Amino acid sequence: MIIAIDGPAASGKGTLGKRLADHLGFAHLDTGLLYRAVAAVLMARGTPLTDRDAAALAARTLDVSHLDAPDLRGARMGEAASVISAYQPVRDALLDFQRQFGGQGPGAVLDGRDIGTVVCPDADVKLFITATPEERARRRHLELLRRGEDVAYETILADIRRRDERDMTRATAPLRAADDAVTLDTTDLDADAAFQAALAVVEEKRRKT
Ligand code: DC
């Protein structure tokens, strides 16, 4: 079984994906980390993010064994990932790995922006997780504070709006809900309630198959 979770920045899809995967005994891939890791390679080398060829090469030769590096999760890396993720050759280079991941074991949960639309269009369950930009900024602010990054709420909100705009309007694999996705607006849901709502969608699908 493949569960595809898409949604905008800081919508909580990563936390939800991990929790669903743990509960179901499935593998979990936060695909944003792939784009963040490509951006990190460029930044470590001092290569400008506008260098499309370098970004494509970094994606084709990416070492996926360090996706748990904590520095990938910072705000700066999210912004940089959003820039290089708009390049088609970067996306093409990361596609096979994501698809192979989806094919493993009893099941897999993948979260990102284009999982239900491009990476796994035949996924058994497709969820589109969203929340207002203000609520996402509030959550991201708390998360960064916990990580010791003291970024102003207004800065985070502006970042989120800019990223939404870029991720939704890019020509290649823009962020959007698949036609057959179930949309879950978590603005007024805490993490537990979002998990229960998502699990109910998965369980219903399992009953029917
Ligand atoms: O989910 P995230 O914030 O870690 O993602 C970082 C950026 O990577 C996001 O702004 C756009 C890009 N991304 C993408 O284009 N496609 C995905 N499947 C996942 C992330």
Coordinates of N, CA and C and ligand atoms in Angstrom, one line a residue:
M1 N 0.8 -1.2 0.0 CA 0.0 0.0 0.0 C 0.9 1.3 0.0
I2 N 0.5 2.2 -0.9 CA 1.3 3.5 -0.9 C 0.3 4.6 -0.4
I3 N 0.8 5.4 0.5 CA 0.1 6.5 1.0 C 0.8 7.8 0.6
A4 N 0.2 8.6 -0.2 CA 0.8 9.8 -0.7 C 0.3 11.0 0.1
I5 N 1.2 11.8 0.7 CA 0.7 13.0 1.4 C 1.4 14.2 0.8
D6 N 0.6 15.1 0.4 CA 1.1 16.4 -0.2 C 0.5 17.5 0.6
G7 N 1.2 18.7 0.5 CA 0.7 19.9 1.1 C 1.8 20.9 1.1
P8 N 1.4 22.2 1.5 CA 2.3 23.3 1.5 C 3.3 23.2 2.7
A9 N 4.3 24.1 2.6 CA 5.3 24.2 3.7 C 4.7 24.3 5.1
A10 N 5.2 23.5 6.0 CA 4.9 23.6 7.4 C 3.4 23.2 7.7
S11 N 2.8 22.4 6.8 CA 1.4 22.0 7.0 C 1.3 20.8 8.0
G12 N 2.5 20.3 8.4 CA 2.4 19.2 9.3 C 2.4 17.8 8.6
K13 N 2.6 17.8 7.3 CA 2.5 16.5 6.6 C 3.6 15.6 7.0
G14 N 4.8 16.1 7.3 CA 6.0 15.3 7.7 C 5.7 14.5 9.0
T15 N 5.2 15.3 10.0 CA 4.9 14.7 11.3 C 3.8 13.6 11.1
L16 N 2.8 14.0 10.3 CA 1.7 13.1 10.1 C 2.2 11.8 9.4
G17 N 3.0 12.0 8.4 CA 3.5 10.9 7.6 C 4.2 9.9 8.4
K18 N 5.1 10.5 9.3 CA 5.9 9.6 10.1 C 5.0 8.8 11.1
R19 N 4.1 9.5 11.6 CA 3.2 8.9 12.6 C 2.3 7.8 12.0
L20 N 1.8 8.1 10.8 CA 1.1 7.0 10.1 C 1.9 5.8 9.8
A21 N 3.1 6.1 9.3 CA 4.1 5.0 8.9 C 4.4 4.2 10.2
D22 N 4.7 4.8 11.3 CA 5.0 4.1 12.5 C 3.8 3.2 12.9
H23 N 2.7 3.8 12.9 CA 1.5 3.1 13.3 C 1.2 1.8 12.4
L24 N 1.4 2.0 11.1 CA 1.1 0.9 10.2 C 2.2 0.0 9.9
G25 N 3.4 0.3 10.5 CA 4.6 -0.5 10.2 C 5.1 -0.3 8.8
F26 N 4.9 0.8 8.2 CA 5.3 1.2 6.8 C 6.6 2.0 6.9
A27 N 7.3 2.0 5.7 CA 8.5 2.9 5.6 C 8.0 4.3 5.3
H28 N 8.8 5.3 5.7 CA 8.4 6.7 5.5 C 9.5 7.5 4.8
L29 N 9.2 8.2 3.8 CA 10.1 9.1 3.2 C 9.6 10.5 3.1
D30 N 10.3 11.4 3.7 CA 10.0 12.9 3.7 C 10.8 13.4 2.4
T31 N 10.1 13.5 1.3 CA 10.8 13.8 0.0 C 11.3 15.2 0.0
G32 N 10.8 16.1 0.9 CA 11.4 17.4 0.9 C 12.9 17.4 1.3
L33 N 13.3 16.3 2.1 CA 14.7 16.2 2.5 C 15.6 15.9 1.3
L34 N 15.1 15.3 0.3 CA 15.9 15.1 -0.9 C 16.3 16.4 -1.6
Y35 N 15.3 17.3 -1.7 CA 15.5 18.6 -2.3 C 16.4 19.4 -1.4
R36 N 16.2 19.3 -0.1 CA 17.0 20.0 0.9 C 18.4 19.5 0.8
A37 N 18.6 18.2 0.7 CA 20.0 17.7 0.6 C 20.7 18.2 -0.7
V38 N 20.0 18.3 -1.8 CA 20.6 18.8 -3.0 C 21.0 20.3 -2.8
A39 N 20.2 21.0 -2.2 CA 20.5 22.4 -1.9 C 21.7 22.5 -1.0
A40 N 21.8 21.6 0.0 CA 22.9 21.6 1.0 C 24.2 21.4 0.3
V41 N 24.2 20.5 -0.7 CA 25.4 20.2 -1.5 C 25.9 21.5 -2.2
L42 N 25.0 22.2 -2.8 CA 25.4 23.4 -3.5 C 25.9 24.5 -2.5
M43 N 25.2 24.6 -1.4 CA 25.6 25.6 -0.4 C 26.9 25.3 0.2
A44 N 27.2 24.1 0.4 CA 28.5 23.7 1.1 C 29.6 24.0 0.1
R45 N 29.3 24.0 -1.2 CA 30.4 24.2 -2.2 C 30.5 25.7 -2.6
G46 N 29.5 26.5 -2.1 CA 29.5 27.9 -2.4 C 29.0 28.1 -3.8
T47 N 28.3 27.1 -4.4 CA 27.7 27.2 -5.8 C 26.4 27.9 -5.7
P48 N 26.2 28.9 -6.5 CA 24.9 29.7 -6.5 C 23.7 28.7 -6.8
L49 N 22.6 29.0 -6.2 CA 21.4 28.1 -6.4 C 20.8 28.3 -7.8
T50 N 21.3 29.4 -8.4 CA 20.8 29.6 -9.8 C 21.5 28.8 -10.8
D51 N 22.5 28.0 -10.4 CA 23.3 27.2 -11.3 C 22.5 25.9 -11.5
R52 N 21.7 25.8 -12.6 CA 20.9 24.7 -12.8 C 21.6 23.4 -13.1
D53 N 22.7 23.5 -13.9 CA 23.5 22.3 -14.2 C 24.1 21.7 -13.0
A54 N 24.7 22.6 -12.1 CA 25.3 22.1 -10.9 C 24.2 21.4 -10.0
A55 N 23.0 22.0 -10.0 CA 21.9 21.5 -9.1 C 21.5 20.1 -9.7
A56 N 21.4 20.0 -11.0 CA 21.1 18.7 -11.6 C 22.1 17.6 -11.3
L57 N 23.4 18.0 -11.4 CA 24.5 17.1 -11.2 C 24.4 16.6 -9.7
A58 N 24.2 17.6 -8.8 CA 24.1 17.3 -7.4 C 23.0 16.3 -7.1
A59 N 21.9 16.5 -7.8 CA 20.7 15.6 -7.6 C 21.0 14.2 -8.2
R60 N 21.7 14.1 -9.3 CA 22.0 12.8 -9.9 C 23.0 12.0 -9.1
T61 N 23.8 12.7 -8.4 CA 24.9 12.0 -7.6 C 24.6 12.1 -6.1
L62 N 23.4 12.4 -5.7 CA 23.1 12.6 -4.3 C 23.3 11.3 -3.5
D63 N 24.0 11.5 -2.3 CA 24.1 10.4 -1.4 C 22.9 10.5 -0.4
V64 N 22.0 9.5 -0.5 CA 20.8 9.6 0.3 C 21.0 9.0 1.7
S65 N 22.2 8.7 2.1 CA 22.4 8.0 3.4 C 22.5 9.1 4.5
H66 N 22.4 10.4 4.2 CA 22.5 11.4 5.3 C 21.3 12.3 5.4
L67 N 20.2 11.7 5.0 CA 19.0 12.6 5.0 C 18.5 12.9 6.4
D68 N 19.1 12.3 7.4 CA 18.7 12.6 8.8 C 19.5 13.7 9.4
A69 N 20.4 14.3 8.6 CA 21.3 15.4 9.2 C 20.4 16.5 9.7
P70 N 20.5 16.9 10.9 CA 19.6 18.0 11.5 C 19.7 19.3 10.7
D71 N 20.9 19.7 10.1 CA 20.9 21.0 9.5 C 20.1 21.1 8.2
L72 N 19.6 19.9 7.7 CA 18.8 20.0 6.5 C 17.4 20.6 6.9
R73 N 17.0 20.5 8.1 CA 15.7 20.9 8.5 C 15.5 22.4 8.8
G74 N 16.6 23.1 8.7 CA 16.5 24.6 9.0 C 15.7 25.4 8.0
A75 N 15.4 26.6 8.4 CA 14.5 27.5 7.5 C 15.3 27.8 6.2
R76 N 16.6 28.1 6.3 CA 17.3 28.5 5.2 C 17.4 27.4 4.1
M77 N 17.5 26.2 4.6 CA 17.6 25.1 3.6 C 16.2 24.8 2.9
G78 N 15.1 25.1 3.7 CA 13.8 24.9 3.1 C 13.6 25.9 1.9
E79 N 14.0 27.1 2.1 CA 14.0 28.2 1.1 C 14.8 27.8 -0.1
A80 N 16.1 27.3 0.2 CA 17.0 27.0 -0.9 C 16.4 25.8 -1.7
A81 N 15.8 24.8 -1.0 CA 15.3 23.6 -1.6 C 14.1 24.0 -2.5
S82 N 13.3 25.0 -2.1 CA 12.2 25.4 -2.9 C 12.8 26.0 -4.3
V83 N 13.9 26.7 -4.2 CA 14.5 27.3 -5.4 C 14.9 26.2 -6.4
I84 N 15.7 25.2 -5.9 CA 16.3 24.2 -6.9 C 15.3 23.2 -7.3
S85 N 14.2 23.1 -6.5 CA 13.2 22.1 -6.8 C 12.3 22.5 -8.0
A86 N 12.5 23.7 -8.4 CA 11.7 24.2 -9.6 C 12.4 23.7 -10.9
Y87 N 13.6 23.2 -10.8 CA 14.4 22.8 -12.0 C 14.0 21.4 -12.4
Q88 N 13.5 21.2 -13.6 CA 13.0 19.9 -14.1 C 14.1 18.8 -14.0
P89 N 15.4 19.1 -14.4 CA 16.4 18.0 -14.3 C 16.6 17.5 -12.9
V90 N 16.5 18.4 -12.0 CA 16.6 18.0 -10.5 C 15.5 17.1 -10.2
R91 N 14.3 17.4 -10.5 CA 13.1 16.6 -10.2 C 13.2 15.2 -10.9
D92 N 13.7 15.2 -12.2 CA 13.8 14.0 -12.9 C 14.8 13.1 -12.2
A93 N 15.9 13.6 -11.7 CA 17.0 12.9 -11.1 C 16.5 12.2 -9.8
L94 N 15.5 12.8 -9.2 CA 15.1 12.3 -7.9 C 13.9 11.3 -8.0
L95 N 13.4 11.2 -9.2 CA 12.1 10.5 -9.3 C 12.2 9.0 -9.1
D96 N 13.2 8.4 -9.7 CA 13.4 6.9 -9.6 C 13.5 6.5 -8.1
F97 N 14.4 7.2 -7.4 CA 14.6 6.8 -6.0 C 13.2 6.9 -5.2
Q98 N 12.4 7.9 -5.5 CA 11.2 8.0 -4.7 C 10.2 6.9 -5.1
R99 N 10.2 6.6 -6.4 CA 9.3 5.5 -6.9 C 9.7 4.2 -6.3
Q100 N 11.0 3.9 -6.3 CA 11.5 2.6 -5.8 C 11.2 2.6 -4.3
F101 N 11.3 3.7 -3.6 CA 11.0 3.7 -2.2 C 9.5 3.3 -2.0
G102 N 8.7 3.8 -2.8 CA 7.2 3.5 -2.7 C 6.9 2.1 -2.9
G103 N 7.8 1.3 -3.6 CA 7.5 -0.1 -3.9 C 7.9 -1.1 -2.9
Q104 N 8.5 -0.6 -1.8 CA 9.1 -1.6 -0.9 C 8.1 -2.1 0.2
G105 N 8.4 -3.3 0.7 CA 7.8 -3.8 1.9 C 6.3 -3.9 1.9
P106 N 5.7 -3.9 3.1 CA 4.2 -4.0 3.1 C 3.6 -2.7 2.7
G107 N 4.3 -1.6 2.8 CA 3.7 -0.3 2.4 C 4.7 0.8 2.7
A108 N 4.4 2.0 2.1 CA 5.2 3.1 2.3 C 4.4 4.4 2.3
V109 N 4.9 5.3 3.1 CA 4.2 6.7 3.2 C 5.3 7.6 2.6
L110 N 4.9 8.4 1.6 CA 5.8 9.4 1.1 C 5.1 10.8 1.2
D111 N 5.8 11.8 1.7 CA 5.2 13.1 1.7 C 6.0 14.1 1.0
G112 N 5.3 15.1 0.4 CA 6.0 16.1 -0.4 C 5.0 17.1 -1.0
R113 N 5.2 17.4 -2.3 CA 4.4 18.4 -3.0 C 3.7 17.7 -4.2
D114 N 4.3 16.7 -4.8 CA 3.8 16.1 -6.0 C 3.7 14.6 -6.0
I115 N 3.5 14.1 -4.8 CA 3.5 12.6 -4.6 C 2.3 12.0 -5.3
G116 N 1.1 12.6 -5.0 CA -0.1 12.1 -5.5 C -0.3 12.4 -7.0
T117 N 0.4 13.5 -7.5 CA 0.2 13.9 -8.9 C 1.2 13.3 -9.8
V118 N 2.5 13.2 -9.4 CA 3.6 12.8 -10.3 C 4.3 11.6 -9.9
V119 N 4.8 11.5 -8.6 CA 5.6 10.5 -8.2 C 4.8 9.1 -8.1
C120 N 3.7 9.2 -7.4 CA 2.9 7.9 -7.2 C 1.5 8.2 -7.6
P121 N 1.2 8.4 -8.9 CA -0.2 8.8 -9.3 C -1.2 7.7 -9.0
D122 N -0.7 6.4 -8.8 CA -1.6 5.3 -8.5 C -1.6 5.0 -7.0
A123 N -1.1 5.9 -6.2 CA -1.1 5.6 -4.7 C -2.5 5.2 -4.2
D124 N -2.5 4.3 -3.2 CA -3.8 3.7 -2.7 C -4.6 4.8 -2.0
V125 N -3.8 5.6 -1.2 CA -4.5 6.7 -0.5 C -3.7 8.0 -0.8
K126 N -4.5 9.1 -1.1 CA -3.9 10.4 -1.3 C -4.5 11.4 -0.3
L127 N -3.6 12.0 0.4 CA -4.1 13.0 1.4 C -3.4 14.4 1.0
F128 N -4.2 15.4 1.1 CA -3.7 16.8 0.8 C -3.9 17.5 2.2
I129 N -2.7 17.8 2.8 CA -2.8 18.4 4.2 C -2.6 19.9 4.0
T130 N -3.5 20.7 4.6 CA -3.3 22.1 4.5 C -3.7 22.8 5.8
A131 N -3.4 24.1 5.9 CA -3.7 24.9 7.0 C -3.5 26.4 6.6
T132 N -4.1 27.3 7.2 CA -3.8 28.7 6.8 C -2.3 29.1 7.0
P133 N -1.8 30.0 6.2 CA -0.4 30.4 6.3 C -0.1 30.9 7.7
E134 N -1.1 31.6 8.4 CA -0.8 32.1 9.7 C -0.6 31.0 10.7
E135 N -1.4 29.9 10.6 CA -1.3 28.8 11.5 C 0.0 28.0 11.2
R136 N 0.3 27.9 10.0 CA 1.5 27.2 9.6 C 2.8 27.9 10.1
A137 N 2.7 29.3 10.0 CA 3.8 30.1 10.5 C 3.9 30.0 12.0
R138 N 2.8 29.9 12.7 CA 2.8 29.8 14.2 C 3.5 28.5 14.6
R139 N 3.1 27.4 13.9 CA 3.7 26.1 14.2 C 5.2 26.1 13.9
R140 N 5.5 26.6 12.7 CA 6.9 26.6 12.3 C 7.8 27.4 13.3
H141 N 7.2 28.5 13.8 CA 7.9 29.4 14.7 C 8.2 28.6 16.0
L142 N 7.2 27.9 16.5 CA 7.4 27.1 17.7 C 8.5 26.1 17.5
E143 N 8.4 25.4 16.3 CA 9.3 24.3 16.0 C 10.8 24.9 16.0
L144 N 10.9 26.0 15.3 CA 12.3 26.6 15.2 C 12.8 27.0 16.5
L145 N 11.9 27.6 17.4 CA 12.3 28.0 18.7 C 12.9 26.8 19.5
R146 N 12.1 25.7 19.3 CA 12.6 24.4 20.0 C 13.9 24.0 19.5
R147 N 14.2 24.3 18.3 CA 15.5 23.9 17.7 C 16.6 24.9 18.0
G148 N 16.2 26.0 18.7 CA 17.2 27.0 19.0 C 17.3 28.1 17.9
E149 N 16.5 28.1 16.9 CA 16.5 29.1 15.9 C 15.5 30.2 16.2
D150 N 15.9 31.4 16.6 CA 15.0 32.4 17.0 C 14.7 33.3 15.8
V151 N 13.8 32.9 14.9 CA 13.4 33.7 13.8 C 12.0 34.4 14.1
A152 N 11.9 35.7 13.7 CA 10.6 36.4 14.0 C 9.4 35.7 13.3
Y153 N 8.3 35.7 13.9 CA 7.1 35.1 13.3 C 6.8 35.8 12.0
E154 N 6.9 37.1 11.9 CA 6.6 37.8 10.6 C 7.5 37.3 9.5
T155 N 8.7 37.1 9.8 CA 9.7 36.6 8.8 C 9.3 35.2 8.3
I156 N 8.9 34.4 9.3 CA 8.5 33.0 8.9 C 7.2 33.1 8.0
L157 N 6.3 33.9 8.4 CA 5.0 34.0 7.6 C 5.3 34.5 6.2
A158 N 6.2 35.5 6.1 CA 6.6 36.0 4.7 C 7.3 34.8 3.9
D159 N 8.1 34.1 4.6 CA 8.8 32.9 3.9 C 7.8 31.9 3.4
I160 N 6.8 31.6 4.3 CA 5.8 30.6 3.9 C 5.0 31.1 2.7
R161 N 4.6 32.4 2.8 CA 3.8 32.9 1.6 C 4.7 32.8 0.3
R162 N 5.9 33.2 0.4 CA 6.8 33.2 -0.7 C 7.0 31.8 -1.3
R163 N 7.2 30.8 -0.3 CA 7.3 29.4 -0.8 C 6.1 28.9 -1.4
D164 N 4.9 29.2 -0.8 CA 3.6 28.7 -1.3 C 3.5 29.2 -2.8
E165 N 3.8 30.5 -3.0 CA 3.7 31.1 -4.3 C 4.6 30.4 -5.3
R166 N 5.9 30.2 -4.9 CA 6.9 29.5 -5.8 C 6.5 28.1 -6.1
D167 N 6.1 27.3 -5.0 CA 5.8 25.9 -5.1 C 4.5 25.7 -6.0
M168 N 3.6 26.6 -5.9 CA 2.3 26.4 -6.6 C 2.3 26.9 -8.0
T169 N 3.2 27.9 -8.3 CA 3.2 28.4 -9.6 C 4.3 28.0 -10.6
R170 N 5.2 27.1 -10.1 CA 6.3 26.7 -10.9 C 5.7 25.8 -12.1
A171 N 6.5 25.8 -13.2 CA 6.0 25.1 -14.4 C 6.0 23.6 -14.2
T172 N 6.9 23.1 -13.4 CA 7.1 21.6 -13.3 C 6.6 21.1 -12.0
A173 N 5.7 20.1 -12.1 CA 5.1 19.5 -10.9 C 4.7 20.5 -9.8
P174 N 3.9 21.4 -10.1 CA 3.5 22.4 -9.0 C 2.7 21.7 -7.9
L175 N 2.8 22.4 -6.8 CA 2.0 21.9 -5.6 C 0.5 22.0 -5.9
R176 N -0.2 20.9 -5.9 CA -1.7 20.9 -6.0 C -2.2 19.6 -5.5
A177 N -3.5 19.6 -5.1 CA -4.1 18.4 -4.7 C -4.4 17.5 -5.9
A178 N -4.1 16.2 -5.8 CA -4.5 15.4 -6.9 C -6.1 15.3 -6.9
D179 N -6.6 15.1 -8.1 CA -8.1 15.1 -8.2 C -8.8 14.1 -7.3
D180 N -8.1 13.0 -7.0 CA -8.6 12.0 -6.1 C -8.1 12.0 -4.7
A181 N -7.5 13.2 -4.3 CA -7.0 13.3 -2.9 C -8.1 13.7 -2.0
V182 N -7.9 13.3 -0.7 CA -8.8 13.8 0.4 C -8.1 14.9 1.0
T183 N -8.7 16.1 1.0 CA -8.1 17.3 1.6 C -8.4 17.4 3.1
L184 N -7.4 17.6 3.9 CA -7.6 17.7 5.4 C -7.0 19.1 5.8
D185 N -7.9 20.0 6.2 CA -7.5 21.3 6.6 C -7.3 21.2 8.1
T186 N -6.0 21.3 8.6 CA -5.7 21.1 10.0 C -5.6 22.4 10.8
T187 N -6.1 23.5 10.2 CA -6.0 24.8 10.9 C -6.5 24.7 12.3
D188 N -7.6 24.0 12.5 CA -8.2 23.9 13.8 C -8.0 22.5 14.5
L189 N -7.1 21.7 13.9 CA -6.8 20.4 14.5 C -5.4 20.3 15.1
D190 N -5.3 19.7 16.2 CA -4.0 19.4 16.8 C -3.4 18.2 16.1
A191 N -2.1 17.8 16.4 CA -1.5 16.7 15.7 C -2.2 15.4 15.9
D192 N -2.8 15.2 17.1 CA -3.5 14.0 17.4 C -4.8 13.9 16.5
A193 N -5.5 15.0 16.5 CA -6.8 15.0 15.7 C -6.5 14.8 14.2
A194 N -5.4 15.4 13.7 CA -5.0 15.3 12.3 C -4.7 13.8 12.0
F195 N -3.9 13.2 13.0 CA -3.6 11.8 12.8 C -4.8 10.9 12.8
Q196 N -5.7 11.1 13.7 CA -7.0 10.3 13.7 C -7.8 10.5 12.4
A197 N -7.8 11.7 11.9 CA -8.6 11.9 10.7 C -7.9 11.2 9.5
A198 N -6.6 11.3 9.4 CA -5.9 10.7 8.3 C -6.0 9.2 8.4
L199 N -5.9 8.6 9.7 CA -6.0 7.2 9.8 C -7.4 6.7 9.4
A200 N -8.4 7.5 9.7 CA -9.7 7.1 9.3 C -9.8 6.9 7.8
V201 N -9.2 7.8 7.1 CA -9.2 7.7 5.6 C -8.5 6.4 5.1
V202 N -7.3 6.1 5.8 CA -6.6 4.9 5.4 C -7.4 3.7 5.7
E203 N -8.0 3.6 6.9 CA -8.7 2.4 7.4 C -9.9 2.2 6.5
E204 N -10.5 3.3 6.0 CA -11.7 3.1 5.1 C -11.2 2.5 3.8
K205 N -10.1 3.0 3.3 CA -9.6 2.4 2.1 C -9.2 0.9 2.2
R206 N -8.6 0.6 3.4 CA -8.2 -0.8 3.6 C -9.5 -1.7 3.7
R207 N -10.5 -1.2 4.3 CA -11.8 -2.0 4.4 C -12.3 -2.3 3.0
K208 N -12.2 -1.4 2.1 CA -12.8 -1.5 0.8 C -11.9 -2.4 -0.2
T209 N -10.7 -2.6 0.2 CA -9.8 -3.4 -0.7 C -9.5 -4.8 -0.2
Ligands
DC1 O1 8.5 19.9 2.6 P1 9.7 20.7 2.7 O2 9.5 22.0 3.3 O3 10.9 20.0 3.4 O4 10.2 21.0 1.2 C1 11.3 21.9 0.9 C2 11.1 22.3 -0.6 O5 11.3 21.2 -1.5 C3 9.7 22.8 -0.9 O6 9.5 24.2 -0.7 C4 9.5 22.4 -2.4 C5 10.4 21.2 -2.6 N1 9.7 20.0 -2.7 C6 9.2 19.6 -3.9 O7 9.3 20.4 -4.8 N2 8.6 18.4 -4.1 C7 8.5 17.5 -3.1 N3 8.0 16.3 -3.3 C8 9.0 17.9 -1.8 C9 9.6 19.1 -1.6

